[in-house]
Amino acid sequence: MSTPGRHADAGDAGRRTAPSVGRDDPSAGWDDDLDTAFGPDTASTPTRTRPERVRTATVVTLGVVGVAVVIVVVLGVILSGVQRGIGGVFPDPEADRERFVATASALPGVTAVERARTEQTSLAGYDVSALLQVEPDLDDAGRRTLVDAVSAAAAESSGSGVRIWATVDFGTVQVGVSDSRETSRQRLDLADRLAAIGGVSAVRCVFITGPSGRSDEAADQSVSVTTPAAGDALAAIAAAAEQTGEDVFAGVQVRTLSS
């Protein structure tokens, strides 16, 4: 007959002698992420000394400063290129101005090119303007030919971001010329019609010079007639000038000045 106590002892002994599987047993194949990444021994991740940390921080700081210097230099080159012009992509207003002055000076009927100047109208936009003095005895056909030639020179000389604007002084009549041949002819036509109004002594048909530059739009034109008339005669001339402006250059405003 078996003794119950002894069976109980045998079970306890079996449980006590069962193998213990844990992370401390190398034969158990314990998969520990930290051990895999850093090793089972903390000495596998050495602690850097203070001089080493100082050297590392110095290297990082010098790297950041070096990158910042490179960025500043590159930006400076780009902005300088915008001002001087690079390869025909960026504006080169001074070269365009010189080219226009040389071309316009050689046109038949032009006696002088004055007040040639460059004005910046935006970050990469420029207006080049000039005053052209011409022979006073040009006939109507000669005036039209000259305006067309000046407009063509403005178109050929205008570069990326640069527009050429010229005021042609015919004596008692001044006409603004741009790279638009059609609009330049409209100004000449309007100026001639205004000059034909009885009592008008001078006509100026150019463009408004504003902070954002000049424009061929009707609202951006500066048109005026000068007359010695006064009273009712002045009013009649003003009315005729306004009607002429509307007929030739719809939307343009014509001012009448009393000399």
Short mmCIF file of N, CA and C in Angstrom, two decimals, residues 69-185:
data_model
loop_
_atom_site.label_atom_id
_atom_site.label_comp_id
_atom_site.label_asym_id
_atom_site.label_seq_id
_atom_site.Cartn_x
_atom_site.Cartn_y
_atom_site.Cartn_z
N VAL A 69 27.29 80.05 -44.04
CA VAL A 69 28.13 80.91 -44.89
C VAL A 69 27.90 80.60 -46.36
N VAL A 70 27.80 79.31 -46.69
CA VAL A 70 27.55 78.92 -48.08
C VAL A 70 26.22 79.46 -48.56
N ILE A 71 25.18 79.36 -47.73
CA ILE A 71 23.85 79.86 -48.11
C ILE A 71 23.89 81.36 -48.35
N VAL A 72 24.57 82.09 -47.47
CA VAL A 72 24.66 83.55 -47.62
C VAL A 72 25.39 83.91 -48.91
N VAL A 73 26.47 83.20 -49.21
CA VAL A 73 27.23 83.48 -50.43
C VAL A 73 26.39 83.21 -51.67
N VAL A 74 25.67 82.07 -51.67
CA VAL A 74 24.84 81.72 -52.82
C VAL A 74 23.73 82.74 -53.02
N LEU A 75 23.07 83.14 -51.94
CA LEU A 75 22.01 84.15 -52.05
C LEU A 75 22.57 85.47 -52.55
N GLY A 76 23.76 85.83 -52.07
CA GLY A 76 24.38 87.07 -52.54
C GLY A 76 24.67 87.03 -54.03
N VAL A 77 25.15 85.89 -54.51
CA VAL A 77 25.42 85.76 -55.94
C VAL A 77 24.16 85.87 -56.76
N ILE A 78 23.07 85.22 -56.25
CA ILE A 78 21.80 85.26 -56.98
C ILE A 78 21.25 86.69 -57.05
N LEU A 79 21.23 87.37 -55.89
CA LEU A 79 20.70 88.73 -55.87
C LEU A 79 21.56 89.68 -56.70
N SER A 80 22.87 89.49 -56.63
CA SER A 80 23.76 90.32 -57.46
C SER A 80 23.52 90.04 -58.93
N GLY A 81 23.26 88.77 -59.24
CA GLY A 81 22.97 88.43 -60.63
C GLY A 81 21.70 89.07 -61.13
N VAL A 82 20.69 89.16 -60.24
CA VAL A 82 19.44 89.80 -60.63
C VAL A 82 19.68 91.26 -60.97
N GLN A 83 20.57 91.90 -60.20
CA GLN A 83 20.84 93.31 -60.46
C GLN A 83 21.64 93.50 -61.75
N ARG A 84 22.61 92.60 -62.03
CA ARG A 84 23.49 92.78 -63.18
C ARG A 84 23.00 92.06 -64.42
N GLY A 85 22.22 91.00 -64.20
CA GLY A 85 21.75 90.19 -65.33
C GLY A 85 22.66 89.00 -65.54
N ILE A 86 22.07 87.83 -65.71
CA ILE A 86 22.83 86.61 -65.90
C ILE A 86 22.31 85.89 -67.13
N GLY A 87 23.13 85.76 -68.14
CA GLY A 87 22.83 84.92 -69.27
C GLY A 87 21.52 85.22 -69.97
N GLY A 88 21.04 86.44 -69.91
CA GLY A 88 19.80 86.79 -70.59
C GLY A 88 18.56 86.36 -69.84
N VAL A 89 18.70 85.70 -68.69
CA VAL A 89 17.54 85.26 -67.92
C VAL A 89 17.11 86.35 -66.96
N PHE A 90 18.05 86.95 -66.26
CA PHE A 90 17.76 88.01 -65.32
C PHE A 90 17.93 89.37 -65.99
N PRO A 91 17.31 90.41 -65.45
CA PRO A 91 17.39 91.74 -66.07
C PRO A 91 18.82 92.28 -66.13
N ASP A 92 19.09 92.97 -67.20
CA ASP A 92 20.37 93.67 -67.36
C ASP A 92 20.04 95.07 -67.89
N PRO A 93 19.45 95.93 -67.04
CA PRO A 93 18.93 97.21 -67.52
C PRO A 93 19.98 98.15 -68.09
N GLU A 94 21.19 98.13 -67.53
CA GLU A 94 22.21 99.05 -68.02
C GLU A 94 22.64 98.70 -69.44
N ALA A 95 22.79 97.42 -69.69
CA ALA A 95 23.16 97.01 -71.06
C ALA A 95 22.03 97.32 -72.03
N ASP A 96 20.77 97.12 -71.61
CA ASP A 96 19.63 97.44 -72.47
C ASP A 96 19.56 98.94 -72.74
N ARG A 97 19.83 99.74 -71.71
CA ARG A 97 19.81 101.20 -71.89
C ARG A 97 20.87 101.64 -72.89
N GLU A 98 22.08 101.13 -72.73
CA GLU A 98 23.16 101.51 -73.65
C GLU A 98 22.84 101.08 -75.08
N ARG A 99 22.24 99.90 -75.21
CA ARG A 99 21.91 99.42 -76.56
C ARG A 99 20.85 100.31 -77.21
N PHE A 100 19.85 100.72 -76.42
CA PHE A 100 18.80 101.58 -76.99
C PHE A 100 19.36 102.95 -77.36
N VAL A 101 20.16 103.53 -76.48
CA VAL A 101 20.74 104.85 -76.76
C VAL A 101 21.56 104.81 -78.05
N ALA A 102 22.35 103.76 -78.23
CA ALA A 102 23.17 103.65 -79.44
C ALA A 102 22.31 103.51 -80.69
N THR A 103 21.24 102.69 -80.59
CA THR A 103 20.37 102.49 -81.75
C THR A 103 19.58 103.74 -82.07
N ALA A 104 18.98 104.37 -81.05
CA ALA A 104 18.15 105.55 -81.27
C ALA A 104 18.97 106.73 -81.78
N SER A 105 20.19 106.87 -81.31
CA SER A 105 21.03 107.98 -81.74
C SER A 105 21.34 107.92 -83.23
N ALA A 106 21.31 106.70 -83.79
CA ALA A 106 21.65 106.53 -85.21
C ALA A 106 20.44 106.65 -86.13
N LEU A 107 19.26 106.84 -85.58
CA LEU A 107 18.06 106.92 -86.43
C LEU A 107 18.02 108.26 -87.18
N PRO A 108 17.61 108.23 -88.44
CA PRO A 108 17.47 109.48 -89.20
C PRO A 108 16.46 110.42 -88.55
N GLY A 109 16.84 111.67 -88.39
CA GLY A 109 15.95 112.66 -87.78
C GLY A 109 16.22 112.90 -86.31
N VAL A 110 16.91 111.98 -85.62
CA VAL A 110 17.21 112.14 -84.19
C VAL A 110 18.49 112.95 -84.06
N THR A 111 18.42 114.05 -83.30
CA THR A 111 19.58 114.90 -83.11
C THR A 111 20.29 114.65 -81.78
N ALA A 112 19.57 114.10 -80.78
CA ALA A 112 20.18 113.83 -79.47
C ALA A 112 19.29 112.89 -78.66
N VAL A 113 19.94 112.11 -77.81
CA VAL A 113 19.22 111.26 -76.84
C VAL A 113 19.63 111.75 -75.46
N GLU A 114 18.68 112.26 -74.72
CA GLU A 114 18.96 112.87 -73.42
C GLU A 114 18.20 112.15 -72.30
N ARG A 115 18.66 112.42 -71.08
CA ARG A 115 18.00 111.93 -69.86
C ARG A 115 17.78 110.41 -69.89
N ALA A 116 18.69 109.69 -70.46
CA ALA A 116 18.56 108.23 -70.45
C ALA A 116 18.85 107.72 -69.05
N ARG A 117 17.85 107.15 -68.43
CA ARG A 117 18.00 106.70 -67.05
C ARG A 117 17.28 105.37 -66.83
N THR A 118 17.68 104.70 -65.77
CA THR A 118 17.10 103.40 -65.41
C THR A 118 16.39 103.53 -64.07
N GLU A 119 15.17 103.01 -64.00
CA GLU A 119 14.39 103.05 -62.76
C GLU A 119 13.91 101.65 -62.43
N GLN A 120 14.11 101.24 -61.19
CA GLN A 120 13.63 99.92 -60.76
C GLN A 120 12.17 100.02 -60.35
N THR A 121 11.33 99.18 -60.94
CA THR A 121 9.89 99.22 -60.67
C THR A 121 9.41 98.05 -59.83
N SER A 122 10.24 97.01 -59.69
CA SER A 122 9.91 95.86 -58.86
C SER A 122 11.21 95.12 -58.55
N LEU A 123 11.11 93.96 -57.90
CA LEU A 123 12.32 93.23 -57.54
C LEU A 123 13.18 92.93 -58.76
N ALA A 124 12.55 92.51 -59.84
CA ALA A 124 13.31 92.17 -61.06
C ALA A 124 12.73 92.89 -62.28
N GLY A 125 12.17 94.09 -62.06
CA GLY A 125 11.58 94.85 -63.16
C GLY A 125 12.18 96.25 -63.24
N TYR A 126 12.44 96.69 -64.46
CA TYR A 126 13.07 97.99 -64.66
C TYR A 126 12.42 98.71 -65.83
N ASP A 127 12.35 100.03 -65.72
CA ASP A 127 11.99 100.90 -66.84
C ASP A 127 13.23 101.70 -67.24
N VAL A 128 13.51 101.72 -68.54
CA VAL A 128 14.55 102.59 -69.08
C VAL A 128 13.84 103.67 -69.88
N SER A 129 14.08 104.92 -69.54
CA SER A 129 13.42 106.03 -70.22
C SER A 129 14.45 106.98 -70.81
N ALA A 130 14.05 107.67 -71.87
CA ALA A 130 14.96 108.61 -72.53
C ALA A 130 14.14 109.66 -73.27
N LEU A 131 14.74 110.81 -73.47
CA LEU A 131 14.14 111.90 -74.24
C LEU A 131 14.90 112.03 -75.56
N LEU A 132 14.15 111.95 -76.66
CA LEU A 132 14.78 112.06 -77.98
C LEU A 132 14.46 113.42 -78.60
N GLN A 133 15.50 114.17 -78.91
CA GLN A 133 15.34 115.42 -79.64
C GLN A 133 15.45 115.12 -81.13
N VAL A 134 14.52 115.68 -81.92
CA VAL A 134 14.51 115.39 -83.36
C VAL A 134 14.47 116.68 -84.16
N GLU A 135 14.72 116.53 -85.43
CA GLU A 135 14.68 117.69 -86.31
C GLU A 135 13.27 118.28 -86.34
N PRO A 136 13.14 119.60 -86.21
CA PRO A 136 11.82 120.22 -86.10
C PRO A 136 11.04 120.27 -87.41
N ASP A 137 11.69 120.04 -88.54
CA ASP A 137 10.99 120.21 -89.82
C ASP A 137 10.53 118.87 -90.43
N LEU A 138 10.41 117.84 -89.64
CA LEU A 138 9.93 116.56 -90.17
C LEU A 138 8.47 116.68 -90.59
N ASP A 139 8.15 116.13 -91.73
CA ASP A 139 6.75 116.15 -92.16
C ASP A 139 5.99 114.99 -91.48
N ASP A 140 4.70 114.89 -91.79
CA ASP A 140 3.86 113.89 -91.13
C ASP A 140 4.37 112.46 -91.39
N ALA A 141 4.74 112.20 -92.64
CA ALA A 141 5.24 110.87 -92.97
C ALA A 141 6.54 110.57 -92.24
N GLY A 142 7.42 111.59 -92.16
CA GLY A 142 8.69 111.42 -91.45
C GLY A 142 8.49 111.18 -89.97
N ARG A 143 7.50 111.83 -89.39
CA ARG A 143 7.20 111.63 -87.96
C ARG A 143 6.71 110.21 -87.70
N ARG A 144 5.83 109.72 -88.57
CA ARG A 144 5.32 108.35 -88.40
C ARG A 144 6.44 107.33 -88.57
N THR A 145 7.29 107.56 -89.54
CA THR A 145 8.42 106.65 -89.76
C THR A 145 9.35 106.62 -88.56
N LEU A 146 9.59 107.80 -88.00
CA LEU A 146 10.49 107.88 -86.86
C LEU A 146 9.88 107.20 -85.64
N VAL A 147 8.60 107.42 -85.39
CA VAL A 147 7.94 106.78 -84.24
C VAL A 147 7.99 105.26 -84.37
N ASP A 148 7.76 104.76 -85.57
CA ASP A 148 7.84 103.31 -85.80
C ASP A 148 9.26 102.80 -85.54
N ALA A 149 10.24 103.56 -85.98
CA ALA A 149 11.64 103.14 -85.80
C ALA A 149 12.04 103.15 -84.33
N VAL A 150 11.61 104.18 -83.60
CA VAL A 150 11.92 104.25 -82.17
C VAL A 150 11.23 103.10 -81.43
N SER A 151 9.98 102.79 -81.80
CA SER A 151 9.27 101.69 -81.17
C SER A 151 9.98 100.36 -81.43
N ALA A 152 10.46 100.17 -82.67
CA ALA A 152 11.20 98.95 -82.99
C ALA A 152 12.49 98.86 -82.19
N ALA A 153 13.18 99.99 -82.03
CA ALA A 153 14.41 100.00 -81.25
C ALA A 153 14.13 99.68 -79.78
N ALA A 154 13.01 100.20 -79.27
CA ALA A 154 12.63 99.90 -77.88
C ALA A 154 12.34 98.41 -77.72
N ALA A 155 11.66 97.82 -78.69
CA ALA A 155 11.33 96.39 -78.61
C ALA A 155 12.60 95.54 -78.67
N GLU A 156 13.52 95.90 -79.56
CA GLU A 156 14.75 95.12 -79.72
C GLU A 156 15.69 95.27 -78.52
N SER A 157 15.66 96.44 -77.88
CA SER A 157 16.57 96.69 -76.76
C SER A 157 16.02 96.21 -75.43
N SER A 158 14.71 96.04 -75.33
CA SER A 158 14.11 95.58 -74.08
C SER A 158 14.52 94.14 -73.82
N GLY A 159 14.93 93.87 -72.58
CA GLY A 159 15.35 92.52 -72.19
C GLY A 159 14.41 91.95 -71.15
N SER A 160 14.83 90.86 -70.54
CA SER A 160 14.03 90.20 -69.52
C SER A 160 13.82 91.14 -68.33
N GLY A 161 12.55 91.50 -68.09
CA GLY A 161 12.24 92.39 -66.97
C GLY A 161 12.51 93.85 -67.23
N VAL A 162 12.93 94.20 -68.43
CA VAL A 162 13.29 95.59 -68.76
C VAL A 162 12.43 96.06 -69.93
N ARG A 163 11.80 97.25 -69.77
CA ARG A 163 11.05 97.86 -70.87
C ARG A 163 11.61 99.25 -71.15
N ILE A 164 11.67 99.56 -72.44
CA ILE A 164 12.22 100.84 -72.88
C ILE A 164 11.06 101.78 -73.19
N TRP A 165 11.18 103.04 -72.69
CA TRP A 165 10.16 104.06 -72.93
C TRP A 165 10.87 105.33 -73.38
N ALA A 166 10.39 105.92 -74.47
CA ALA A 166 11.04 107.13 -74.99
C ALA A 166 10.00 108.21 -75.22
N THR A 167 10.40 109.44 -74.95
CA THR A 167 9.58 110.60 -75.28
C THR A 167 10.25 111.30 -76.46
N VAL A 168 9.54 111.38 -77.57
CA VAL A 168 10.06 112.01 -78.78
C VAL A 168 9.56 113.45 -78.82
N ASP A 169 10.50 114.37 -78.82
CA ASP A 169 10.18 115.80 -78.79
C ASP A 169 10.21 116.36 -80.21
N PHE A 170 9.02 116.65 -80.73
CA PHE A 170 8.92 117.24 -82.07
C PHE A 170 8.84 118.76 -82.03
N GLY A 171 9.06 119.35 -80.88
CA GLY A 171 8.97 120.81 -80.74
C GLY A 171 7.74 121.17 -79.91
N THR A 172 6.64 121.51 -80.57
CA THR A 172 5.41 121.85 -79.85
C THR A 172 4.60 120.60 -79.50
N VAL A 173 5.04 119.47 -79.99
CA VAL A 173 4.35 118.20 -79.72
C VAL A 173 5.36 117.19 -79.17
N GLN A 174 4.98 116.56 -78.05
CA GLN A 174 5.79 115.48 -77.48
C GLN A 174 4.96 114.20 -77.47
N VAL A 175 5.57 113.10 -77.90
CA VAL A 175 4.86 111.83 -78.04
C VAL A 175 5.64 110.74 -77.32
N GLY A 176 4.94 109.95 -76.53
CA GLY A 176 5.55 108.82 -75.84
C GLY A 176 5.57 107.59 -76.74
N VAL A 177 6.71 106.93 -76.77
CA VAL A 177 6.88 105.75 -77.61
C VAL A 177 7.32 104.58 -76.74
N SER A 178 6.67 103.44 -76.92
CA SER A 178 7.03 102.23 -76.18
C SER A 178 7.37 101.13 -77.18
N ASP A 179 7.55 99.90 -76.67
CA ASP A 179 7.83 98.78 -77.56
C ASP A 179 6.57 98.30 -78.29
N SER A 180 5.41 98.91 -77.96
CA SER A 180 4.17 98.60 -78.68
C SER A 180 4.01 99.59 -79.84
N ARG A 181 4.16 99.09 -81.06
CA ARG A 181 4.05 99.97 -82.23
C ARG A 181 2.63 100.54 -82.34
N GLU A 182 1.63 99.71 -82.08
CA GLU A 182 0.24 100.16 -82.22
C GLU A 182 -0.08 101.29 -81.25
N THR A 183 0.29 101.11 -79.98
CA THR A 183 0.00 102.16 -78.99
C THR A 183 0.80 103.42 -79.26
N SER A 184 2.03 103.27 -79.71
CA SER A 184 2.85 104.44 -80.03
C SER A 184 2.23 105.24 -81.17
N ARG A 185 1.71 104.53 -82.17
CA ARG A 185 1.03 105.23 -83.27
C ARG A 185 -0.24 105.92 -82.77
#
